[in-house]
PDB file of C-alpha atoms in Angstrom:
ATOM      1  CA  UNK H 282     -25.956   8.604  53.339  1.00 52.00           C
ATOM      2  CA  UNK H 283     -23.890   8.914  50.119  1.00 52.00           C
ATOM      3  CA  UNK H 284     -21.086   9.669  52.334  1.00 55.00           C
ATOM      4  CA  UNK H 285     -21.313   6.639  54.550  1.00 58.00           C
ATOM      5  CA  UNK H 286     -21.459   4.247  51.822  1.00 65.00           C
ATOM      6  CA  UNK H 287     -18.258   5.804  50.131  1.00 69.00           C
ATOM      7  CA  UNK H 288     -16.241   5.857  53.474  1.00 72.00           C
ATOM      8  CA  UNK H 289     -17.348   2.211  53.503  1.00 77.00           C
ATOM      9  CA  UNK H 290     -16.548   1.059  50.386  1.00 86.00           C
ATOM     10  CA  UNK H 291     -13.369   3.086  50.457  1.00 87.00           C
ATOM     11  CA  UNK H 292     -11.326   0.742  52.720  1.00 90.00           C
ATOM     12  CA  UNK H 293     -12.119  -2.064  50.250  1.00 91.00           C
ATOM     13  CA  UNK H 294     -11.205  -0.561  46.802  1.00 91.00           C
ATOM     14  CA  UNK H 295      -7.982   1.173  48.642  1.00 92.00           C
ATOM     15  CA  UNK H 296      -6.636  -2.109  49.997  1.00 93.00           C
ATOM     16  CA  UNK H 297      -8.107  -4.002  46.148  1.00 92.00           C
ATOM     17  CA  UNK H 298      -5.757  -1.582  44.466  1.00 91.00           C
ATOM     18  CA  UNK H 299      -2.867  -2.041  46.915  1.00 92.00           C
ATOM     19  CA  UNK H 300      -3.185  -5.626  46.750  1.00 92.00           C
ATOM     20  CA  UNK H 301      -3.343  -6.382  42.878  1.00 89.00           C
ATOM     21  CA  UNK H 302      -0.384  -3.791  42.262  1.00 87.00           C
ATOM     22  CA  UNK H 303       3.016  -4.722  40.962  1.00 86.00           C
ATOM     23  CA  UNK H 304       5.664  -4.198  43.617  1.00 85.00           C
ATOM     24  CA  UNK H 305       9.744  -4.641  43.693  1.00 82.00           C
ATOM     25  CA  UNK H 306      10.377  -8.485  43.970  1.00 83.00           C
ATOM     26  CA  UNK H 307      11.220  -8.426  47.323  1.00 87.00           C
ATOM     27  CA  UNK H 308       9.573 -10.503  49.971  1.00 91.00           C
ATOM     28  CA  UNK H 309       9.208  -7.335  52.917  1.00 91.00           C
ATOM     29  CA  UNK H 310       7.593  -5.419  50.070  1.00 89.00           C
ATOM     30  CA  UNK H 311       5.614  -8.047  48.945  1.00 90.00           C
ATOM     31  CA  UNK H 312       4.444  -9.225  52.643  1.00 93.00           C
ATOM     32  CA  UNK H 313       3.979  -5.717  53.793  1.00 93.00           C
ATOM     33  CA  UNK H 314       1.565  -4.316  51.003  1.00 93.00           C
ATOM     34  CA  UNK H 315       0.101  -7.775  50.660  1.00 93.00           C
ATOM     35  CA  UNK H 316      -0.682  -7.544  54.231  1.00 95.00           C
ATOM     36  CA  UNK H 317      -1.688  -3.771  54.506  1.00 95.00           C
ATOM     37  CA  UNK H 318      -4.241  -4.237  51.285  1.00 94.00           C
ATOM     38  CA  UNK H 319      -5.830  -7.011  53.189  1.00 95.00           C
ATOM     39  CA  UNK H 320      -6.395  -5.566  55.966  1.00 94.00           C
ATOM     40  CA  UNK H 321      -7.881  -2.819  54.477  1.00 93.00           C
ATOM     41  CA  UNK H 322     -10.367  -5.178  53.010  1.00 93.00           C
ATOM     42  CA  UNK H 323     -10.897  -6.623  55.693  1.00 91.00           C
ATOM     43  CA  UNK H 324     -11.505  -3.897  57.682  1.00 88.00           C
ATOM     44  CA  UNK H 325     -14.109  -2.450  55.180  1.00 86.00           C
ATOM     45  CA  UNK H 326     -16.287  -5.401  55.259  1.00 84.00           C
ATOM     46  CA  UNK H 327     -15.781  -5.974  58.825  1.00 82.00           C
ATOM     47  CA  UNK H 328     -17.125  -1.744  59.471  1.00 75.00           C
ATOM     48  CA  UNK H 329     -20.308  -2.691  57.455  1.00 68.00           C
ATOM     49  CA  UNK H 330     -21.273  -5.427  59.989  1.00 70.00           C
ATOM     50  CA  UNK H 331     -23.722  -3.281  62.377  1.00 65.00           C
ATOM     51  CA  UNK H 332     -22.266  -1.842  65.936  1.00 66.00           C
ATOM     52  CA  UNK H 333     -18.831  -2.750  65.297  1.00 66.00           C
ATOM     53  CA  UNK H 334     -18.182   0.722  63.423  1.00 63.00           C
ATOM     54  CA  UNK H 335     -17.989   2.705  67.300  1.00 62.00           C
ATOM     55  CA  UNK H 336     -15.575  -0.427  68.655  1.00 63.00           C
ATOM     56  CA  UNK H 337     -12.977  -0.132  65.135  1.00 72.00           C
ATOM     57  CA  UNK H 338     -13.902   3.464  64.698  1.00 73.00           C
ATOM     58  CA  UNK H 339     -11.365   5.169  62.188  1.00 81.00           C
ATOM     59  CA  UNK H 340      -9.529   1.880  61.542  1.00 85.00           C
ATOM     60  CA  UNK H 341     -10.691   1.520  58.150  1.00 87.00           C
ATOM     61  CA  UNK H 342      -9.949   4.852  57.370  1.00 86.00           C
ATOM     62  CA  UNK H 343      -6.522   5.037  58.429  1.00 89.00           C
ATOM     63  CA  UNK H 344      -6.194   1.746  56.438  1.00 92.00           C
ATOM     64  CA  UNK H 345      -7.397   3.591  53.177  1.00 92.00           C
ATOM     65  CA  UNK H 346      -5.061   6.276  53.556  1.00 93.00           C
ATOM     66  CA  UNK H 347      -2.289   4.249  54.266  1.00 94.00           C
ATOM     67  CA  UNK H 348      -2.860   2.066  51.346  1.00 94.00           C
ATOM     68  CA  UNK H 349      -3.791   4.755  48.956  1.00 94.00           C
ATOM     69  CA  UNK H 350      -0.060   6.905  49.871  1.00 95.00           C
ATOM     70  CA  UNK H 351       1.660   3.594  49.136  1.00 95.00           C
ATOM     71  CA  UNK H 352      -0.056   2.988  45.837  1.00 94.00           C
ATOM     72  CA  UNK H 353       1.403   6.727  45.448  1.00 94.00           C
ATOM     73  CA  UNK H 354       4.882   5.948  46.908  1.00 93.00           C
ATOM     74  CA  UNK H 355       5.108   2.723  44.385  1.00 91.00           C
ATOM     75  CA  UNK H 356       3.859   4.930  41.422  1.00 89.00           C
ATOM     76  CA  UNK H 357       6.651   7.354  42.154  1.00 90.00           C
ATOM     77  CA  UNK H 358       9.337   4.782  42.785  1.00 88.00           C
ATOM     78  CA  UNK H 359       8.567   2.891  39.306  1.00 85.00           C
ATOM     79  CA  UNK H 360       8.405   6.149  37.316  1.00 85.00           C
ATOM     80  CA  UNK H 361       9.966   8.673  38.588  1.00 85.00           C
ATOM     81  CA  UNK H 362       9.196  11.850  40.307  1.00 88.00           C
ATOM     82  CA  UNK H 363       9.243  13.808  37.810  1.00 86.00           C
ATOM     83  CA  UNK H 364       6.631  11.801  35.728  1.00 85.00           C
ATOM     84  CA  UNK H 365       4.602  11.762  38.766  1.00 88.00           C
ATOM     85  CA  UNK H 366       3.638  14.816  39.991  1.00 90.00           C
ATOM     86  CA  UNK H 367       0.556  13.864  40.930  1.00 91.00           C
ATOM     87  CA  UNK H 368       1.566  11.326  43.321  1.00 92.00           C
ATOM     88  CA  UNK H 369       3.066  14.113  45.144  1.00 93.00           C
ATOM     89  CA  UNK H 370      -0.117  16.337  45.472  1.00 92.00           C
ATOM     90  CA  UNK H 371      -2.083  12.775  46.619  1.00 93.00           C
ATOM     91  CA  UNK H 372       0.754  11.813  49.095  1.00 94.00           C
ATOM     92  CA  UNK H 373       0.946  15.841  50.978  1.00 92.00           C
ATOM     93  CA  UNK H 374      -3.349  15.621  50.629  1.00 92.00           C
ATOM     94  CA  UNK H 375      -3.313  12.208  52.379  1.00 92.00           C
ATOM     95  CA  UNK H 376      -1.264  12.950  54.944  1.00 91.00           C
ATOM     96  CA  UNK H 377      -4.109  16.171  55.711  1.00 90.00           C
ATOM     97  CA  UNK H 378      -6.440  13.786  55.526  1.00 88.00           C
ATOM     98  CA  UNK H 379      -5.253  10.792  58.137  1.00 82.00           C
ATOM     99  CA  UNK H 380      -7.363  11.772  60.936  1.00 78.00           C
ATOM    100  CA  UNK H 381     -10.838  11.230  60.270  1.00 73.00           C
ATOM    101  CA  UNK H 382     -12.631  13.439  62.237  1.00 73.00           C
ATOM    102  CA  UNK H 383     -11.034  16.627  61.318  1.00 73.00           C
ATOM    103  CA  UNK H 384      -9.673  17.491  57.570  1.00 72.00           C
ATOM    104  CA  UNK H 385      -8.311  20.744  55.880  1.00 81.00           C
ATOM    105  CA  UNK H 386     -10.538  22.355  53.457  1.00 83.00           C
ATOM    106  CA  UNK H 387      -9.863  21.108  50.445  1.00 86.00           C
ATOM    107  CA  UNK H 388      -7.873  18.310  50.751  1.00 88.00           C
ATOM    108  CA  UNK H 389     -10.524  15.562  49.213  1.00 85.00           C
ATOM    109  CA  UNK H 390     -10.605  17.473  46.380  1.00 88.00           C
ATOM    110  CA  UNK H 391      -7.265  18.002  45.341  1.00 90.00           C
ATOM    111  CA  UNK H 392      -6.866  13.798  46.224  1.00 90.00           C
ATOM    112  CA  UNK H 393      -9.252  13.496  44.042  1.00 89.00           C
ATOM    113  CA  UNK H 394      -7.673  15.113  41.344  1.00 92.00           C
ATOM    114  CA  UNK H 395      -4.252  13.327  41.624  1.00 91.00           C
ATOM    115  CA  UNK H 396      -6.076   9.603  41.699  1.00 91.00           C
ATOM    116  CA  UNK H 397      -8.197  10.727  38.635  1.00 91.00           C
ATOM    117  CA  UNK H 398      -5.111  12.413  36.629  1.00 91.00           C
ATOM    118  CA  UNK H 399      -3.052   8.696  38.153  1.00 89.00           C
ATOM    119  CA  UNK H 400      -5.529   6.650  36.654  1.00 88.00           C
ATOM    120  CA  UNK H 401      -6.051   8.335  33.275  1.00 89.00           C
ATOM    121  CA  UNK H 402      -2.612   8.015  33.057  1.00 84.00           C
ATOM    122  CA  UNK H 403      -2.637   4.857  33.217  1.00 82.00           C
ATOM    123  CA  UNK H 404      -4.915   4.090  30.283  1.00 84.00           C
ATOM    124  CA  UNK H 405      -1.719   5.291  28.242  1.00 81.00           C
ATOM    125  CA  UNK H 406       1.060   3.591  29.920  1.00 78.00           C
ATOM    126  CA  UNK H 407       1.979   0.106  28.386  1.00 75.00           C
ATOM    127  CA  UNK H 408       1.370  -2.805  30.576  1.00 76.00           C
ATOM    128  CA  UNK H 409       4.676  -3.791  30.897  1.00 76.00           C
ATOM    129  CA  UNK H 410       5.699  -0.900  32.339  1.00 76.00           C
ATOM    130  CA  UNK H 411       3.823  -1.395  35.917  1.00 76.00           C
ATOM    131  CA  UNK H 412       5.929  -4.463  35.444  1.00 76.00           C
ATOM    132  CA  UNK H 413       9.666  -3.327  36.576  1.00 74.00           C
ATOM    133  CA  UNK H 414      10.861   0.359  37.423  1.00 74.00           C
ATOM    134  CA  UNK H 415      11.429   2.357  34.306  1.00 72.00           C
ATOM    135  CA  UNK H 416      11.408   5.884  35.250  1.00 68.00           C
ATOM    136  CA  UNK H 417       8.930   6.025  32.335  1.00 64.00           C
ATOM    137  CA  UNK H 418      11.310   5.620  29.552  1.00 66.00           C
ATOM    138  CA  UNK H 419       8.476   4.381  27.364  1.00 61.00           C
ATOM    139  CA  UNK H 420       8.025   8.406  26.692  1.00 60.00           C
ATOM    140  CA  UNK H 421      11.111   9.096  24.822  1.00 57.00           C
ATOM    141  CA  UNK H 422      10.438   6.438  22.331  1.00 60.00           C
TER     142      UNK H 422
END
């Protein structure tokens, strides 16, 4: 049951942090992530609402994943590839991970390692850096 509720709430958080992310000021960047993070929202609280989950099916998941490996796509782009490393080990696990109904052993794990090592990360960054690309130049000073 643990499971269910985390696939659930997964579509929700995944399009939250697409949606409240800086991205390049560019209005197809800006419409398309705007749009895919609400829709995974959307999706999430529309697969709660009782029989509905076997007419969407994996629509919410595929949702998640595609938010989540833009979140990682954006990360890169601002800061460089070789600052984030783990973007690349989330991005090659999400693609695994896509189809629902049948994963590679482990591939939630290792996802789950690069979005925990992303996120401390970001507890040391500056602010102002998720604000324009910098290829993380707030390290060398």
């Amino acid at each position: 049951q643990l499971v269910a509720q985390s696939s659930n709430a997964l579509p929700i958080l995944a399009g939250g942090t697409l949606s409240l992310c800086p991205v390049p000021r560019n209005k197809i960047f800006e419409v398309g992530t705007t749009s895919l993070g609400l829709a995974a929202i959307g999706s999430g609280f529309v697969s709660n609402v009782g029989d509905i989950q076997q007419v969407i099916g994996s629509i919410p998941w595929s949702l998640s994943i595609l938010a989540l490996m833009t979140v990682s796509i954006r990360e890169i782009y601002y800061f460089g590839v070789e600052y984030k490393q783990e973007c690349i080990i989330t991005l090659l696990t999400l693609a695994l991970m896509f189809d629902h109904n049948n994963h590679v052993p482990f591939t939630f794990p290792l996802c789950a390692l690069g979005m925990s090592i992303l996120a401390a990360g970001k507890l040391f960054e500056p602010c102002e850096e998720d604000l324009v690309p910098s290829n993380s130049e707030f390290l060398a000073k």
